[in-house]
Amino acid sequence: MSLPLISPASGGGSPSPGTAGRGVSPGGGPRGGLRGRPRGGGTRGARSPLGALFVTPYALFLVVVFAVPLGYTVWMSFHRFYFTAPGTEVDAPWVGLRNYQDVFTDPVVLRSFLNIAVFLVINIPLTVVLSLVLASALNSRVPLRSFFRAAYYLPYITASVALVAVWGYLFGTDGLLNHLLGGLAPDPSWLVNSVLAMPVVAVFVTWTNLGFFVMLYLAALQSVPRELYEAAGVDGAGRVRTFMAVTVPGVRHATTLVTVLAVIKGSNLFTEPYLLTGGGGPDHASASPVLILYQKGIEQAHPDFAAALGVVLVLVVVTLSLIARRLTERKGA
Amino acid sequence: MLRKTAAALLLLALTGASTGCARTTPDSAAASSSRGPVTVWLSNNAQEVAWGEKWIAEWNAKHPRERIKAQKIPAGKTSEEALSASIVAGNSACLVFNTSPASVPQFQKQAGLVPLDGFPGAEEYITARTGERAAQYRSEDGKFYQLPWKSNPVMILYNKKLFAKAGLDPEHPKLSTYEDFLASSRKLVRSGAAKAAIWPAPSSEFFQSWFDFYPSFIAETGGRQLVEDGKPRFDTPEGRRVVRFWRGLYRERLAQQELFPGDSMAAGKAAMTAAGPWAVAAYKDSIDWGVVPVPTSRGVPASKTHTFSDEKSVSMFSACENRATAWDVLRFATSKRQDGALLDETGQMPMRPDLLKTYEGWFEKNPGYRKFADQADRIVEVPGVAGSVDLWQALRDRWTASVVFGRERPEPALRDASEKVSELLDEY
């Protein structure tokens, strides 16, 4: 017997043509998020003087910490600029797209974007699949469930430096893995191998962040109605079929969130290559754009180049996030 | 009304924040004759800190109105980054006892340094204290933005116990020619005495070339700088011999491609290291060490070998408000007596000519340092040109790709690096 098409949206997923799709979300609020909010409510809030006063500190925070630096970064990226002592008058001539031209013709920068592409190709599918599978397992009644939940979350809250030391021990030339592999160990070893260094970093980051994404999926799984699983059981669906037809569509919004966050986190990669591969080695094979941004802007005192690279990176991340969102949400359309 | 009030509050807070954060550089004319408290930053080297605490306590006891407040340089990956950030923030110390000459052109460009020539007798003091080598520390505009303070001539320190284990003579190791150095290295590694004969950092930070390529290049050329008369001078037969020598060490796995987390020689993983006398403090209690000059292709005698200085200077930063006092402090801390205390406490070489005679008694008590003192008379500095960091980075990128990882042939890589350095010099 085939399973009837049950819209997962009835349990809190995306809106569907069904009756449940127009109902209320599990939290009791209006479905559809901000899009579904009555316009009047928003306007009333904006007109409240007290509300405006309450908002002021956060608005100030946004302006000082985000808007001003972002605007300044864009300005820097179109000028020949360097940092000087306060009160020093220096020329910062307009150079148009020169800094961007330098960014796009720098082989190390291009390599770093290629590295990030490799990273994301490995990291995102691994993150989504592993965290969903683990969350599903930890959502069921398994022995020592709380222990396993804590165990998977532990790397996420442990200092990167400590985790890097463990991975250095595992993947070093004299590391545990090479001892186990013996003659099958790669030569040069993992972290100094220009082909393997970035995949090792990608797997490392997947492992460290997995706990966070498992938590997101666990939260999403709470909102998938038990009735859907019961209905699937009545229809004779096996575990895999139930997982694919109920669980996966039921947590689609969480998948979008996980994917977008993984893209953003991956694109901001810095600590791991900085510590694990000796600053993006070997020979820039694991360098990330943020690492190059730091090296150019801080180590080599070229903030204008770094600003242009930062702007390019922001555009790339926004584009990738939009694509990820479109892809993950289209599957359920 | 309240909405307008909120907007006004926001504007006020922004103005307040920006005003509160803003600093200005003190007026140069007023600051140069001003006296009062000064701040001093020291490196995080334990021996240097101990030395600093002593003379600062001595100064403070005698100058209650011009007290010195000292601390270690704020944490950063390198001191240079922390110093550059402090220039931009306007909160540098008056004096920093750890300025790298390679960073001086950049700090100058940032308007972060005070030219010392403006103080009465400064030029005479610097040139008399440093001797002929002082010329290497003048900036392109002819001024001194740094007082050459101490050097750490890079030599080859080796572990006698590991040499003996490999069947090599620990008292007279054959390390002077490339051929001998490679042969000894092979014995060290193949006998299992050490995992690596020598283990310099294989990473791409611009300054790492100061501990592999540059000392070898200086030794091989008899004391040439990387850049002279505005042109790169390393794509030469000497430079090519140096890259081939180091490529041989990596190709035969006598040097490791992996970054060692810590000090490979202290950990017993490497039998040799290229370092200055600062490293002795780290080894003296655990390793029976010996020291020889950097090898050359033909084996230059120790008395004629040149090497990289790994020098650190003292600079006065433009955030300093009491510069007259700072200059007095600088002279006090670099006097013959304090230099002797520095030598005694740290084993590092004050930038004074003829150290062996000047501090004869100390070297008699500490004969292990005599070779460093002798070598200190033949040291070569990084070129003090604008864009210095970029030049070193260009060289390092090609070095790691070719010499360390063998992805390209070292000679063409050296040529590429030279062309890139040439472009950068023209650009600056």
XYZ file of N, CA, C and O in Angstrom, chain B residues 349-427:
316
model
N 72.482 40.084 22.552
C 73.644 40.937 22.297
C 73.256 42.405 22.128
O 72.597 42.754 21.146
N 73.654 43.277 23.052
C 73.398 44.711 22.853
C 74.057 45.179 21.559
O 75.140 44.684 21.205
N 73.452 46.125 20.873
C 73.995 46.590 19.587
C 75.155 47.552 19.819
O 75.054 48.752 19.558
N 76.224 47.000 20.348
C 77.440 47.772 20.584
C 78.593 47.076 19.878
O 78.616 45.841 19.832
N 79.510 47.840 19.321
C 80.640 47.192 18.661
C 81.574 46.541 19.676
O 81.646 46.978 20.825
N 82.225 45.494 19.244
C 83.254 44.839 20.036
C 82.777 44.412 21.428
O 83.341 44.784 22.461
N 81.752 43.617 21.421
C 81.138 43.162 22.675
C 82.108 42.375 23.550
O 82.086 42.478 24.771
N 82.943 41.555 22.894
C 83.820 40.668 23.663
C 84.766 41.455 24.567
O 85.046 41.041 25.687
N 85.216 42.588 24.071
C 86.112 43.404 24.908
C 85.313 44.224 25.919
O 85.706 44.379 27.069
N 84.194 44.753 25.463
C 83.399 45.630 26.331
C 82.909 44.891 27.579
O 82.893 45.440 28.665
N 82.499 43.634 27.395
C 81.972 42.866 28.538
C 82.823 41.603 28.739
O 82.299 40.499 28.875
N 84.103 41.800 28.729
C 85.060 40.695 28.767
C 84.804 39.740 29.940
O 84.786 38.516 29.769
N 84.596 40.305 31.112
C 84.395 39.492 32.313
C 83.193 38.571 32.176
O 83.253 37.387 32.560
N 82.133 39.098 31.604
C 80.912 38.296 31.481
C 81.143 37.124 30.527
O 80.704 35.995 30.790
N 81.824 37.382 29.410
C 82.045 36.301 28.440
C 83.022 35.242 28.967
O 82.956 34.081 28.549
N 83.876 35.660 29.880
C 84.744 34.649 30.500
C 83.921 33.689 31.356
O 84.185 32.491 31.406
N 82.918 34.255 32.010
C 82.046 33.413 32.840
C 81.055 32.620 31.998
O 80.540 31.591 32.430
N 80.751 33.108 30.822
C 79.750 32.459 29.964
C 80.333 32.200 28.569
O 79.911 32.821 27.581
N 81.297 31.293 28.484
C 82.000 31.108 27.197
C 81.084 30.619 26.067
O 81.394 30.828 24.895
N 79.969 29.998 26.395
C 79.052 29.507 25.355
C 78.528 30.621 24.466
O 78.100 30.368 23.334
N 78.547 31.836 24.983
C 77.998 32.958 24.219
C 79.051 33.663 23.361
O 78.737 34.585 22.629
N 80.302 33.275 23.476
C 81.366 33.991 22.767
C 81.162 33.970 21.249
O 81.387 34.972 20.576
N 80.729 32.808 20.736
C 80.545 32.721 19.274
C 79.446 33.675 18.798
O 79.528 34.243 17.718
N 78.407 33.826 19.629
C 77.336 34.759 19.244
C 77.870 36.196 19.240
O 77.531 36.990 18.366
N 78.679 36.501 20.250
C 79.221 37.866 20.345
C 80.132 38.163 19.165
O 80.118 39.260 18.595
N 80.919 37.169 18.784
C 81.811 37.343 17.636
C 80.988 37.530 16.360
O 81.262 38.409 15.539
N 79.943 36.722 16.236
C 79.082 36.810 15.057
C 78.328 38.144 15.009
O 78.011 38.649 13.931
N 78.059 38.702 16.188
C 77.289 39.956 16.252
C 77.984 41.114 15.539
O 77.352 42.113 15.206
N 79.268 40.988 15.294
C 79.972 42.041 14.551
C 79.754 41.935 13.045
O 80.146 42.827 12.297
N 79.152 40.834 12.603
C 78.937 40.645 11.153
C 77.475 40.281 10.888
O 77.167 39.186 10.400
N 76.616 41.200 11.232
C 75.189 40.936 11.017
C 74.637 41.871 9.951
O 75.129 42.983 9.762
N 73.613 41.379 9.277
C 72.972 42.151 8.206
C 71.487 42.282 8.545
O 70.864 41.333 9.022
N 70.962 43.462 8.262
C 69.572 43.764 8.626
C 68.630 43.569 7.435
O 69.082 43.413 6.295
N 67.331 43.567 7.712
C 66.353 43.582 6.613
C 66.433 44.948 5.943
O 66.786 45.930 6.599
N 66.129 45.031 4.663
C 66.186 46.348 4.015
C 65.103 47.269 4.574
O 63.948 46.860 4.693
N 65.489 48.483 4.894
C 64.524 49.424 5.474
C 63.789 50.205 4.406
O 63.889 51.424 4.331
N 63.064 49.500 3.561
C 62.370 50.154 2.449
C 60.865 50.091 2.651
O 60.362 49.213 3.362
N 60.175 51.013 2.019
C 58.711 51.007 2.101
C 58.158 49.720 1.486
O 58.728 49.194 0.528
N 57.087 49.237 2.049
C 56.485 48.004 1.526
C 57.273 46.766 1.900
O 57.148 45.718 1.260
N 58.083 46.888 2.939
C 58.973 45.798 3.340
C 58.220 44.482 3.571
O 58.646 43.422 3.106
N 57.101 44.558 4.265
C 56.338 43.338 4.571
C 55.854 42.665 3.281
O 55.893 41.441 3.140
N 55.401 43.475 2.329
C 54.932 42.925 1.053
C 56.043 42.187 0.304
O 55.825 41.144 -0.312
N 57.243 42.751 0.373
C 58.376 42.115 -0.318
C 58.651 40.734 0.271
O 58.821 39.749 -0.453
N 58.685 40.706 1.594
C 58.971 39.430 2.250
C 57.868 38.412 1.982
O 58.131 37.221 1.833
N 56.626 38.899 1.936
C 55.515 37.987 1.678
C 55.609 37.399 0.266
O 55.356 36.208 0.049
N 55.993 38.256 -0.692
C 56.132 37.789 -2.078
C 57.179 36.678 -2.160
O 56.993 35.662 -2.836
N 58.274 36.886 -1.455
C 59.335 35.875 -1.450
C 58.861 34.604 -0.744
O 59.075 33.482 -1.228
N 58.185 34.782 0.375
C 57.765 33.618 1.171
C 56.762 32.750 0.417
O 56.791 31.521 0.503
N 55.845 33.398 -0.286
C 54.839 32.630 -1.036
C 55.503 31.702 -2.052
O 55.119 30.548 -2.217
N 56.500 32.212 -2.742
C 57.185 31.399 -3.742
C 58.047 30.325 -3.070
O 58.210 29.218 -3.559
N 58.613 30.689 -1.914
C 59.471 29.757 -1.175
C 58.663 28.529 -0.733
O 59.089 27.395 -0.939
N 57.510 28.760 -0.122
C 56.725 27.613 0.366
C 56.273 26.743 -0.814
O 56.291 25.518 -0.723
N 55.868 27.390 -1.898
C 55.391 26.624 -3.050
C 56.495 25.768 -3.658
O 56.257 24.619 -4.053
N 57.701 26.310 -3.718
C 58.764 25.594 -4.439
C 59.685 24.815 -3.502
O 59.792 23.595 -3.612
N 60.304 25.512 -2.571
C 61.318 24.862 -1.725
C 60.678 23.901 -0.727
O 61.110 22.761 -0.579
N 59.635 24.353 -0.043
C 59.047 23.511 1.015
C 58.210 22.382 0.411
O 58.390 21.217 0.753
N 57.286 22.735 -0.492
C 56.342 21.719 -0.967
C 56.661 21.175 -2.367
O 56.000 20.245 -2.827
N 57.636 21.757 -3.022
C 58.088 21.203 -4.292
C 57.058 21.230 -5.405
O 57.103 20.420 -6.318
N 56.121 22.177 -5.348
C 55.101 22.251 -6.395
C 55.643 22.910 -7.659
O 55.046 22.826 -8.720
N 56.756 23.604 -7.540
C 57.389 24.200 -8.717
C 58.897 24.186 -8.505
O 59.365 23.957 -7.389
N 59.640 24.412 -9.563
C 61.093 24.369 -9.436
C 61.585 25.630 -8.724
O 61.076 26.731 -8.993
N 62.563 25.476 -7.815
C 62.952 26.627 -6.997
C 63.582 27.779 -7.766
O 63.348 28.939 -7.436
N 64.352 27.481 -8.814
C 65.027 28.587 -9.518
C 64.037 29.525 -10.220
O 64.119 30.751 -10.046
N 63.086 28.966 -11.024
C 62.092 29.878 -11.619
C 61.253 30.594 -10.557
O 60.867 31.753 -10.740
N 61.000 29.907 -9.449
C 60.224 30.543 -8.379
C 60.976 31.738 -7.805
O 60.389 32.782 -7.501
N 62.282 31.588 -7.680
C 63.110 32.686 -7.179
C 63.068 33.863 -8.154
O 62.979 35.028 -7.749
N 63.084 33.539 -9.443
C 63.022 34.599 -10.459
C 61.673 35.326 -10.391
O 61.614 36.551 -10.427
N 60.591 34.541 -10.252
C 59.254 35.139 -10.134
C 59.184 36.064 -8.924
O 58.635 37.165 -8.999
N 59.739 35.565 -7.806
C 59.709 36.371 -6.580
C 60.486 37.668 -6.782
O 60.045 38.737 -6.354
N 61.611 37.578 -7.454
C 62.435 38.765 -7.694
C 61.680 39.777 -8.558
O 61.706 40.990 -8.296
N 60.992 39.269 -9.594
C 60.220 40.171 -10.463
C 59.092 40.842 -9.682
O 58.816 42.029 -9.842
N 58.450 40.059 -8.827
C 57.354 40.602 -8.016
C 57.880 41.672 -7.056
O 57.277 42.742 -6.906
N 59.027 41.400 -6.438
C 59.631 42.366 -5.516
C 60.008 43.635 -6.276
O 59.817 44.756 -5.788
N 60.505 43.452 -7.483
C 60.867 44.599 -8.316
C 59.639 45.477 -8.577
O 59.694 46.711 -8.451
N 58.533 44.823 -8.929
C 57.274 45.565 -9.167
C 56.848 46.323 -7.920
O 56.443 47.487 -7.984
N 56.939 45.645 -6.785
C 56.516 46.276 -5.531
C 57.391 47.476 -5.191
O 56.900 48.515 -4.748
N 58.702 47.327 -5.434
C 59.611 48.448 -5.146
C 59.284 49.643 -6.041
O 59.315 50.788 -5.591
N 58.951 49.362 -7.310
C 58.567 50.446 -8.220
C 57.265 51.100 -7.768
O 57.093 52.314 -7.856
N 56.349 50.245 -7.298
C 55.042 50.737 -6.874
C 55.148 51.662 -5.670
O 54.443 52.654 -5.562
